[in-house]
mmCIF file of C-alpha atoms and ligand atoms in Angstrom:
data_model
loop_
_atom_site.group_PDB
_atom_site.id
_atom_site.type_symbol
_atom_site.label_atom_id
_atom_site.label_comp_id
_atom_site.label_asym_id
_atom_site.label_seq_id
_atom_site.Cartn_x
_atom_site.Cartn_y
_atom_site.Cartn_z
ATOM 1 C CA MET A 7 110.532 69.921 106.376
ATOM 2 C CA HIS A 8 113.030 67.438 107.819
ATOM 3 C CA LEU A 9 116.457 66.952 106.332
ATOM 4 C CA SER A 10 117.515 63.752 104.670
ATOM 5 C CA ASN A 11 120.806 62.049 105.399
ATOM 6 C CA GLU A 12 122.132 63.478 102.081
ATOM 7 C CA GLU A 13 121.102 66.998 103.146
ATOM 8 C CA LEU A 14 122.612 66.533 106.675
ATOM 9 C CA LYS A 15 125.980 65.912 104.896
ATOM 10 C CA ARG A 16 125.596 68.622 102.317
ATOM 11 C CA TYR A 17 124.835 71.199 104.850
ATOM 12 C CA SER A 18 127.083 70.023 107.638
ATOM 13 C CA ARG A 19 129.161 73.227 107.760
ATOM 14 C CA HIS A 20 125.939 75.076 108.483
ATOM 15 C CA LEU A 21 124.951 72.592 111.045
ATOM 16 C CA LEU A 22 128.132 73.156 112.969
ATOM 17 C CA LEU A 23 127.069 76.807 113.452
ATOM 18 C CA SER A 24 124.924 77.123 116.536
ATOM 19 C CA GLU A 25 123.302 80.153 114.852
ATOM 20 C CA VAL A 26 122.182 77.780 112.034
ATOM 21 C CA GLY A 27 122.066 74.184 113.205
ATOM 22 C CA ILE A 28 119.287 71.728 112.240
ATOM 23 C CA ASP A 29 116.613 74.200 113.072
ATOM 24 C CA GLY A 30 117.989 76.957 110.974
ATOM 25 C CA GLN A 31 118.728 74.521 108.019
ATOM 26 C CA GLU A 32 115.155 73.371 108.164
ATOM 27 C CA LYS A 33 114.083 77.051 108.145
ATOM 28 C CA LEU A 34 116.173 77.543 104.919
ATOM 29 C CA LYS A 35 114.588 74.500 103.376
ATOM 30 C CA SER A 36 111.036 75.798 104.201
ATOM 31 C CA ALA A 37 111.904 79.194 102.699
ATOM 32 C CA SER A 38 110.869 80.472 99.365
ATOM 33 C CA ILE A 39 112.788 83.396 97.759
ATOM 34 C CA LEU A 40 112.114 85.260 94.466
ATOM 35 C CA VAL A 41 115.033 86.714 92.711
ATOM 36 C CA VAL A 42 114.087 89.366 90.076
ATOM 37 C CA GLY A 43 116.714 89.661 87.336
ATOM 38 C CA ILE A 44 119.300 87.003 86.763
ATOM 39 C CA GLY A 45 122.071 89.390 85.784
ATOM 40 C CA GLY A 46 125.059 90.676 87.612
ATOM 41 C CA LEU A 47 123.362 90.886 91.063
ATOM 42 C CA GLY A 48 121.087 87.873 90.349
ATOM 43 C CA SER A 49 123.954 85.654 89.526
ATOM 44 C CA PRO A 50 125.736 85.398 92.960
ATOM 45 C CA LEU A 51 122.363 85.677 94.627
ATOM 46 C CA VAL A 52 120.864 82.567 93.113
ATOM 47 C CA MET A 53 124.162 80.558 93.222
ATOM 48 C CA TYR A 54 124.687 81.150 96.931
ATOM 49 C CA LEU A 55 121.045 80.802 97.815
ATOM 50 C CA ALA A 56 120.934 77.513 95.923
ATOM 51 C CA ALA A 57 124.123 76.325 97.549
ATOM 52 C CA SER A 58 122.752 77.293 101.012
ATOM 53 C CA GLY A 59 119.738 75.110 100.692
ATOM 54 C CA ILE A 60 116.829 77.547 100.157
ATOM 55 C CA GLY A 61 113.877 75.171 99.579
ATOM 56 C CA LYS A 62 112.236 77.108 96.734
ATOM 57 C CA LEU A 63 114.011 79.638 94.397
ATOM 58 C CA GLY A 64 111.882 81.663 91.911
ATOM 59 C CA LEU A 65 113.802 83.267 89.027
ATOM 60 C CA VAL A 66 112.251 86.181 87.054
ATOM 61 C CA ASP A 67 114.003 86.930 83.762
ATOM 62 C CA PHE A 68 113.003 87.101 80.118
ATOM 63 C CA ASP A 69 116.265 88.052 78.600
ATOM 64 C CA THR A 70 118.887 85.955 76.803
ATOM 65 C CA VAL A 71 122.537 85.659 77.556
ATOM 66 C CA ASP A 72 124.788 88.013 75.557
ATOM 67 C CA VAL A 73 128.568 87.866 75.458
ATOM 68 C CA THR A 74 128.802 91.222 77.026
ATOM 69 C CA ASN A 75 127.034 89.813 80.156
ATOM 70 C CA LEU A 76 129.767 87.160 80.862
ATOM 71 C CA GLN A 77 132.166 89.784 82.426
ATOM 72 C CA ARG A 78 129.965 89.786 85.607
ATOM 73 C CA GLN A 79 126.963 87.506 85.295
ATOM 74 C CA ILE A 80 128.805 84.414 86.383
ATOM 75 C CA VAL A 81 125.955 81.975 86.671
ATOM 76 C CA HIS A 82 125.981 81.962 82.735
ATOM 77 C CA GLY A 83 128.695 80.508 80.589
ATOM 78 C CA THR A 84 130.028 81.089 77.156
ATOM 79 C CA SER A 85 128.157 78.115 75.731
ATOM 80 C CA ASP A 86 124.957 79.735 77.052
ATOM 81 C CA ILE A 87 125.174 82.739 74.693
ATOM 82 C CA GLY A 88 121.892 83.147 73.016
ATOM 83 C CA ARG A 89 119.967 81.029 75.461
ATOM 84 C CA PRO A 90 117.379 82.277 77.893
ATOM 85 C CA LYS A 91 118.999 83.387 81.083
ATOM 86 C CA ASN A 92 116.522 81.516 83.275
ATOM 87 C CA GLN A 93 117.239 78.264 81.447
ATOM 88 C CA SER A 94 120.966 78.762 81.670
ATOM 89 C CA ALA A 95 120.760 79.630 85.431
ATOM 90 C CA PHE A 96 118.359 76.699 86.018
ATOM 91 C CA GLU A 97 120.876 74.103 84.784
ATOM 92 C CA ARG A 98 123.776 75.668 86.674
ATOM 93 C CA LEU A 99 121.744 75.768 89.961
ATOM 94 C CA LYS A 100 120.644 72.196 89.576
ATOM 95 C CA GLU A 101 124.245 71.296 89.202
ATOM 96 C CA ILE A 102 125.089 73.311 92.320
ATOM 97 C CA ASN A 103 122.239 71.760 94.422
ATOM 98 C CA PRO A 104 119.712 69.181 92.997
ATOM 99 C CA GLU A 105 117.950 69.110 96.332
ATOM 100 C CA ILE A 106 116.186 72.477 95.895
ATOM 101 C CA LYS A 107 113.041 73.448 93.914
ATOM 102 C CA ILE A 108 113.432 76.093 91.182
ATOM 103 C CA GLU A 109 110.566 77.898 89.555
ATOM 104 C CA LEU A 110 111.087 79.883 86.370
ATOM 105 C CA HIS A 111 109.133 82.920 85.562
ATOM 106 C CA ASN A 112 110.200 83.595 81.942
ATOM 107 C CA GLN A 113 108.513 86.982 81.672
ATOM 108 C CA ALA A 114 109.119 90.601 82.704
ATOM 109 C CA LEU A 115 107.659 91.543 86.085
ATOM 110 C CA THR A 116 104.774 93.991 85.299
ATOM 111 C CA SER A 117 101.872 95.689 87.223
ATOM 112 C CA GLU A 118 99.650 92.814 85.895
ATOM 113 C CA ASN A 119 101.588 89.843 87.226
ATOM 114 C CA ALA A 120 103.685 91.160 90.047
ATOM 115 C CA LEU A 121 101.296 90.687 92.846
ATOM 116 C CA GLN A 122 100.394 87.130 91.698
ATOM 117 C CA ILE A 123 104.066 86.155 91.304
ATOM 118 C CA ILE A 124 105.424 87.632 94.523
ATOM 119 C CA GLU A 125 102.705 86.553 96.809
ATOM 120 C CA ASN A 126 103.900 82.966 96.515
ATOM 121 C CA TYR A 127 107.320 83.835 98.127
ATOM 122 C CA ASP A 128 108.482 84.778 101.597
ATOM 123 C CA ILE A 129 111.193 87.312 100.529
ATOM 124 C CA VAL A 130 112.123 89.085 97.309
ATOM 125 C CA ALA A 131 115.744 89.879 96.353
ATOM 126 C CA ASP A 132 115.886 92.708 93.838
ATOM 127 C CA GLY A 133 118.462 92.150 91.196
ATOM 128 C CA THR A 134 116.965 94.558 88.615
ATOM 129 C CA ASP A 135 118.912 97.086 86.595
ATOM 130 C CA ASN A 136 115.979 99.542 85.792
ATOM 131 C CA PHE A 137 113.988 101.923 87.739
ATOM 132 C CA GLN A 138 110.540 100.776 86.446
ATOM 133 C CA THR A 139 111.103 97.309 87.937
ATOM 134 C CA ARG A 140 112.689 98.604 91.036
ATOM 135 C CA TYR A 141 109.730 100.746 92.023
ATOM 136 C CA LEU A 142 107.388 98.008 90.932
ATOM 137 C CA VAL A 143 109.243 95.422 93.192
ATOM 138 C CA ASN A 144 109.213 97.953 96.053
ATOM 139 C CA ASP A 145 105.521 98.767 95.846
ATOM 140 C CA THR A 146 104.374 95.144 95.393
ATOM 141 C CA CYS A 147 106.508 94.131 98.426
ATOM 142 C CA VAL A 148 105.013 96.920 100.588
ATOM 143 C CA LEU A 149 101.479 96.067 99.476
ATOM 144 C CA LEU A 150 102.011 92.381 100.210
ATOM 145 C CA GLY A 151 104.059 92.893 103.399
ATOM 146 C CA LYS A 152 107.142 91.061 101.984
ATOM 147 C CA PRO A 153 110.703 92.025 102.772
ATOM 148 C CA ASN A 154 112.604 93.384 99.737
ATOM 149 C CA VAL A 155 116.295 92.798 99.788
ATOM 150 C CA TYR A 156 117.631 95.575 97.634
ATOM 151 C CA GLY A 157 120.937 96.055 95.782
ATOM 152 C CA SER A 158 122.175 98.319 93.113
ATOM 153 C CA VAL A 159 125.532 98.921 91.343
ATOM 154 C CA TYR A 160 126.945 101.766 89.278
ATOM 155 C CA ARG A 161 130.455 101.837 87.828
ATOM 156 C CA PHE A 162 132.561 101.184 90.985
ATOM 157 C CA GLU A 163 129.879 101.743 93.612
ATOM 158 C CA GLY A 164 127.072 99.773 95.130
ATOM 159 C CA GLN A 165 124.336 100.004 97.627
ATOM 160 C CA ALA A 166 122.294 97.494 99.606
ATOM 161 C CA SER A 167 119.501 97.572 102.163
ATOM 162 C CA VAL A 168 116.486 95.647 103.297
ATOM 163 C CA PHE A 169 113.125 97.363 102.637
ATOM 164 C CA GLY A 170 109.491 96.581 103.208
ATOM 165 C CA VAL A 171 109.808 95.251 106.716
ATOM 166 C CA GLU A 172 107.446 96.336 109.371
ATOM 167 C CA GLY A 173 108.903 99.427 111.194
ATOM 168 C CA GLY A 174 111.477 99.941 108.490
ATOM 169 C CA PRO A 175 111.559 102.174 105.539
ATOM 170 C CA CYS A 176 110.969 101.230 101.830
ATOM 171 C CA TYR A 177 112.753 102.251 98.753
ATOM 172 C CA ARG A 178 110.223 105.096 98.092
ATOM 173 C CA CYS A 179 110.944 106.450 101.717
ATOM 174 C CA LEU A 180 114.506 107.010 100.375
ATOM 175 C CA TYR A 181 113.743 107.943 96.725
ATOM 176 C CA PRO A 182 110.115 109.024 96.375
ATOM 177 C CA ASN A 183 110.563 109.803 92.714
ATOM 178 C CA PRO A 184 112.618 108.247 90.025
ATOM 179 C CA PRO A 185 115.500 110.262 88.431
ATOM 180 C CA GLU A 186 115.025 111.850 85.085
ATOM 181 C CA PRO A 187 115.141 109.291 82.343
ATOM 182 C CA ASP A 188 118.608 109.555 80.691
ATOM 183 C CA SER A 189 120.166 111.166 83.738
ATOM 184 C CA VAL A 190 121.254 107.811 85.137
ATOM 185 C CA PRO A 191 122.991 105.790 82.578
ATOM 186 C CA SER A 192 122.602 101.893 82.701
ATOM 187 C CA CYS A 193 125.564 99.436 82.938
ATOM 188 C CA ASP A 194 125.849 99.304 79.228
ATOM 189 C CA GLN A 195 126.215 103.012 78.987
ATOM 190 C CA ALA A 196 128.264 103.690 82.056
ATOM 191 C CA GLY A 197 130.136 100.509 82.484
ATOM 192 C CA VAL A 198 130.509 98.497 85.673
ATOM 193 C CA LEU A 199 133.364 96.765 87.345
ATOM 194 C CA GLY A 200 132.631 92.988 86.888
ATOM 195 C CA VAL A 201 133.351 92.037 90.418
ATOM 196 C CA LEU A 202 131.163 94.782 91.949
ATOM 197 C CA PRO A 203 127.736 93.152 91.413
ATOM 198 C CA GLY A 204 129.301 90.005 92.931
ATOM 199 C CA THR A 205 130.141 91.910 96.155
ATOM 200 C CA ILE A 206 126.662 93.490 96.340
ATOM 201 C CA GLY A 207 124.790 90.394 95.262
ATOM 202 C CA MET A 208 126.414 88.368 97.999
ATOM 203 C CA ILE A 209 125.562 90.958 100.560
ATOM 204 C CA GLN A 210 121.933 90.561 99.447
ATOM 205 C CA ALA A 211 122.180 86.831 99.666
ATOM 206 C CA THR A 212 123.712 87.159 103.222
ATOM 207 C CA GLU A 213 120.769 89.423 104.215
ATOM 208 C CA VAL A 214 118.214 86.946 102.753
ATOM 209 C CA ILE A 215 119.698 84.150 104.776
ATOM 210 C CA LYS A 216 119.861 86.165 108.000
ATOM 211 C CA LEU A 217 116.224 87.162 107.647
ATOM 212 C CA ILE A 218 115.210 83.532 107.149
ATOM 213 C CA LEU A 219 117.223 82.463 110.220
ATOM 214 C CA ASP A 220 116.185 85.518 112.133
ATOM 215 C CA LYS A 221 119.830 86.004 113.352
ATOM 216 C CA GLY A 222 122.098 88.945 113.506
ATOM 217 C CA ASN A 223 121.611 92.504 112.606
ATOM 218 C CA PRO A 224 119.842 92.980 109.284
ATOM 219 C CA LEU A 225 120.148 96.035 106.967
ATOM 220 C CA ILE A 226 116.689 97.183 107.927
ATOM 221 C CA GLY A 227 116.793 101.073 108.288
ATOM 222 C CA ARG A 228 120.430 101.121 107.037
ATOM 223 C CA LEU A 229 121.655 101.881 103.599
ATOM 224 C CA LEU A 230 125.005 100.247 103.068
ATOM 225 C CA LEU A 231 127.242 102.022 100.552
ATOM 226 C CA TYR A 232 130.280 100.424 99.034
ATOM 227 C CA ASN A 233 133.056 102.005 96.962
ATOM 228 C CA ALA A 234 135.319 99.467 95.314
ATOM 229 C CA LEU A 235 137.990 101.919 94.341
ATOM 230 C CA ASP A 236 138.487 103.191 97.838
ATOM 231 C CA MET A 237 137.596 99.678 99.250
ATOM 232 C CA ARG A 238 135.389 101.420 101.770
ATOM 233 C CA PHE A 239 131.990 100.654 103.217
ATOM 234 C CA ASN A 240 129.786 103.515 104.644
ATOM 235 C CA GLU A 241 126.412 103.369 106.193
ATOM 236 C CA ILE A 242 123.480 105.776 106.227
ATOM 237 C CA LYS A 243 120.651 105.398 108.847
ATOM 238 C CA LEU A 244 117.176 105.427 107.247
ATOM 239 C CA LYS A 245 113.969 106.173 108.970
ATOM 240 C CA PRO A 246 110.528 105.352 107.468
ATOM 241 C CA ASN A 247 109.291 108.471 105.745
ATOM 242 C CA PRO A 248 105.909 109.522 107.060
ATOM 243 C CA ASN A 249 105.236 111.159 103.754
ATOM 244 C CA CYS A 250 106.046 108.084 101.731
ATOM 245 C CA PRO A 251 103.271 107.601 99.090
ATOM 246 C CA VAL A 252 103.223 103.841 99.505
ATOM 247 C CA CYS A 253 104.127 103.078 103.189
ATOM 248 C CA GLY A 254 103.593 106.515 104.827
ATOM 249 C CA GLU A 255 100.829 107.801 106.955
ATOM 250 C CA HIS A 256 98.634 109.216 104.207
ATOM 251 C CA ARG A 257 99.203 106.634 101.349
ATOM 252 C CA THR A 258 98.402 107.784 97.797
ATOM 253 C CA ILE A 259 99.470 104.507 96.296
ATOM 254 C CA THR A 260 97.261 101.648 97.335
ATOM 255 C CA GLU A 261 97.573 99.521 94.126
ATOM 256 C CA LEU A 262 100.187 99.019 91.350
ATOM 257 C CA ILE A 263 100.541 101.904 88.933
ATOM 258 C CA ASP A 264 101.972 102.305 85.428
ATOM 259 C CA TYR A 265 105.690 102.308 86.213
ATOM 260 C CA GLU A 266 106.881 103.135 82.685
ATOM 261 C CA GLU A 267 104.939 106.323 82.827
ATOM 262 C CA PHE A 268 105.957 106.983 86.415
ATOM 263 C CA CYS A 269 109.668 106.591 85.502
ATOM 264 C CA GLY A 270 109.069 108.881 82.399
ATOM 265 C CA VAL A 271 109.944 106.063 79.920
ATOM 266 C CA SER A 272 106.851 106.478 77.610
ATOM 267 C CA LYS A 273 106.771 110.181 78.202
ATOM 268 C CA LYS A 274 110.370 110.401 77.313
ATOM 269 C CA GLN A 275 109.762 109.041 73.828
ATOM 270 C CA GLY A 276 107.120 111.651 73.107
ATOM 271 C CA ALA A 277 109.214 114.409 74.554
ATOM 272 C CA LYS A 278 112.288 113.467 72.729
ATOM 273 C CA GLN A 279 110.542 113.750 69.408
ATOM 274 C CA ASN A 280 109.587 117.276 70.211
ATOM 275 C CA SER A 281 112.556 118.654 71.829
ATOM 276 C CA LEU A 282 115.299 117.169 69.790
ATOM 277 C CA GLY A 283 115.788 116.090 66.162
ATOM 278 C CA GLU A 284 116.247 112.404 65.569
ATOM 279 C CA VAL A 285 117.184 110.289 62.542
ATOM 280 C CA ASP A 286 116.784 106.561 62.318
ATOM 281 C CA VAL A 287 119.353 104.151 60.848
ATOM 282 C CA THR A 288 117.601 103.971 57.433
ATOM 283 C CA LYS A 289 117.703 107.858 57.131
ATOM 284 C CA LEU A 290 121.314 107.821 58.065
ATOM 285 C CA SER A 291 122.037 105.044 55.585
ATOM 286 C CA ASN A 292 120.368 107.111 52.840
ATOM 287 C CA LEU A 293 122.215 110.211 53.608
ATOM 288 C CA LEU A 294 125.517 108.315 53.509
ATOM 289 C CA LYS A 295 124.616 106.671 50.185
ATOM 290 C CA MET A 296 123.600 110.094 48.722
ATOM 291 C CA ASP A 297 126.908 111.425 49.894
ATOM 292 C CA GLU A 298 125.049 114.243 51.548
ATOM 293 C CA ASP A 299 127.285 116.849 53.213
ATOM 294 C CA PHE A 300 126.768 116.442 56.996
ATOM 295 C CA PHE A 301 128.972 115.999 60.069
ATOM 296 C CA LEU A 302 128.595 112.421 61.646
ATOM 297 C CA LEU A 303 129.923 112.642 65.286
ATOM 298 C CA ASP A 304 130.638 109.424 67.102
ATOM 299 C CA VAL A 305 130.696 109.981 70.923
ATOM 300 C CA ARG A 306 131.629 106.583 71.972
ATOM 301 C CA GLU A 307 135.023 105.619 73.651
ATOM 302 C CA PRO A 308 138.018 104.915 71.390
ATOM 303 C CA PHE A 309 137.915 101.125 72.170
ATOM 304 C CA GLU A 310 134.293 100.974 70.928
ATOM 305 C CA HIS A 311 135.147 102.912 67.774
ATOM 306 C CA ASP A 312 137.929 100.280 67.197
ATOM 307 C CA LEU A 313 135.483 97.447 67.559
ATOM 308 C CA SER A 314 133.177 98.879 64.978
ATOM 309 C CA ASN A 315 132.592 102.127 63.306
ATOM 310 C CA ILE A 316 131.010 104.001 60.348
ATOM 311 C CA PRO A 317 134.056 105.280 58.433
ATOM 312 C CA GLN A 318 132.582 108.791 57.830
ATOM 313 C CA ALA A 319 132.097 109.378 61.556
ATOM 314 C CA VAL A 320 134.538 111.562 63.541
ATOM 315 C CA LEU A 321 135.175 110.269 66.999
ATOM 316 C CA ILE A 322 134.941 112.587 69.877
ATOM 317 C CA PRO A 323 134.167 110.754 73.171
ATOM 318 C CA LEU A 324 131.220 112.172 75.051
ATOM 319 C CA GLY A 325 133.428 113.457 77.928
ATOM 320 C CA GLN A 326 135.650 115.326 75.498
ATOM 321 C CA VAL A 327 132.839 117.039 73.366
ATOM 322 C CA LYS A 328 132.872 120.168 75.588
ATOM 323 C CA ASP A 329 136.606 120.899 74.967
ATOM 324 C CA ASN A 330 136.392 120.053 71.311
ATOM 325 C CA LEU A 331 133.564 122.295 70.075
ATOM 326 C CA SER A 332 135.916 123.934 67.602
ATOM 327 C CA LYS A 333 136.173 120.622 65.707
ATOM 328 C CA ILE A 334 132.463 120.557 64.959
ATOM 329 C CA PRO A 335 131.205 122.617 62.178
ATOM 330 C CA LYS A 336 128.442 125.192 62.951
ATOM 331 C CA ASP A 337 127.141 125.437 59.453
ATOM 332 C CA LYS A 338 126.458 121.833 58.712
ATOM 333 C CA LYS A 339 123.787 119.306 59.804
ATOM 334 C CA ILE A 340 125.227 117.223 62.648
ATOM 335 C CA ILE A 341 124.195 113.663 63.404
ATOM 336 C CA VAL A 342 125.363 112.314 66.762
ATOM 337 C CA MET A 343 125.689 108.613 67.365
ATOM 338 C CA CYS A 344 126.866 106.254 70.020
ATOM 339 C CA HIS A 345 126.217 102.570 71.048
ATOM 340 C CA HIS A 346 122.518 102.647 71.687
ATOM 341 C CA GLY A 347 121.506 106.297 71.444
ATOM 342 C CA GLY A 348 121.774 107.387 75.139
ATOM 343 C CA ARG A 349 125.131 109.189 75.174
ATOM 344 C CA SER A 350 124.485 110.631 71.773
ATOM 345 C CA LYS A 351 121.218 112.225 72.981
ATOM 346 C CA LYS A 352 123.218 113.782 75.823
ATOM 347 C CA ALA A 353 125.773 115.098 73.376
ATOM 348 C CA ALA A 354 123.137 116.398 70.858
ATOM 349 C CA ASP A 355 121.245 118.279 73.737
ATOM 350 C CA PHE A 356 124.590 119.787 74.799
ATOM 351 C CA LEU A 357 125.403 120.832 71.222
ATOM 352 C CA THR A 358 121.922 122.339 70.805
ATOM 353 C CA ALA A 359 122.194 124.175 74.101
ATOM 354 C CA SER A 360 125.686 125.392 72.927
ATOM 355 C CA GLY A 361 124.239 127.075 69.886
ATOM 356 C CA PHE A 362 124.455 124.415 67.182
ATOM 357 C CA GLN A 363 121.349 124.743 65.018
ATOM 358 C CA ASP A 364 120.892 121.566 63.143
ATOM 359 C CA VAL A 365 121.611 118.670 65.412
ATOM 360 C CA TYR A 366 120.110 115.125 65.256
ATOM 361 C CA ASN A 367 120.399 112.119 67.456
ATOM 362 C CA LEU A 368 120.812 108.627 65.858
ATOM 363 C CA ILE A 369 118.101 106.454 67.383
ATOM 364 C CA GLY A 370 119.372 103.045 68.430
ATOM 365 C CA GLY A 371 122.987 103.922 67.780
ATOM 366 C CA ILE A 372 125.554 101.841 65.924
ATOM 367 C CA ASP A 373 123.871 98.650 67.346
ATOM 368 C CA GLN A 374 120.731 99.215 65.457
ATOM 369 C CA TYR A 375 122.722 100.286 62.424
ATOM 370 C CA ALA A 376 124.642 97.012 62.633
ATOM 371 C CA ARG A 377 121.410 94.937 62.944
ATOM 372 C CA GLU A 378 119.381 96.692 60.197
ATOM 373 C CA ILE A 379 121.862 98.239 57.760
ATOM 374 C CA ASP A 380 125.305 96.741 57.830
ATOM 375 C CA GLU A 381 125.524 93.291 59.259
ATOM 376 C CA THR A 382 129.313 93.077 58.747
ATOM 377 C CA LEU A 383 129.667 95.543 61.612
ATOM 378 C CA GLU A 384 130.791 93.999 64.895
ATOM 379 C CA ARG A 385 128.180 94.016 67.525
ATOM 380 C CA TYR A 386 129.103 94.221 71.171
HETATM 381 ZN ZN1 ZN B 415 108.082 103.993 102.199
#
């Protein structure tokens, strides 16, 4: 893996560093990195890894670019809206550095394909935003003995670490079990400061490069915590957990499992139908048409209500429901709605627990209503 004259010029600021030099740059050129998820974390990850001269970059994503992504997913541009994220990222990365090889995996990472895909790379950088994929990436990396450079973001806070390295812990050592579904909202429910995944993604990119160069002090056995509002970094020491089901002394997980079920995703759907009443958008539309007497409660934020709303709905944001119970009639059918159905489920559960008898959650929220019933509504 010798460097061409073109590459010697391109990477000259690396070559000036004795910790990198020609040897290090050749290591980077020989390296292959898989980035799972080309979103908020994946954007800075792939851009900096490409610019740094990583020889082979693999991109896993099956999603398309949406206007709401652009606030933080900076590898994509406005003209990419509607295009596959992998394609959009591919073109941007080729523009940043035409010297590198880019492999696109235009599919979700699953128990069926994860071993096959990941085994062809030296290191995995995890830019996923859901627990199913995060546990899948972790277990696959442990089984294959590949370092897993982890990052995650939530509102104003982020975490990063390096898992799956001999002698160090894995993600399951830290979190043996996933949180209850719905207990941790995703970025589209909780919001995220746009620059935050930039900071965490670049920490991941830094760790990837340090691992390849074998220089410095990697985040192995260290969980880095970042709070953007306080502008403070903290660190927790992590040890391998001897009881870890995938990397501990008595392993119970020796092959990939069903991560949807493990994370309660498929179970959740079954349980939801039993424990809480639900209506779909067609049913809601019929009730509205028939002028049925019911109370439609919108628990989104005021700015979302301004963007698009169903006129009959009464707005009480989720955080204010508790203090406004007197505004909700006890003797009527109540249908709770939000953007996608997550916050409204919480509110519906809360109302049921507070003694309201006839409460229903609108599946899919106003987004599904806009897609299936009223296309004039603004989608966001
Ligand atoms: Zn472990």
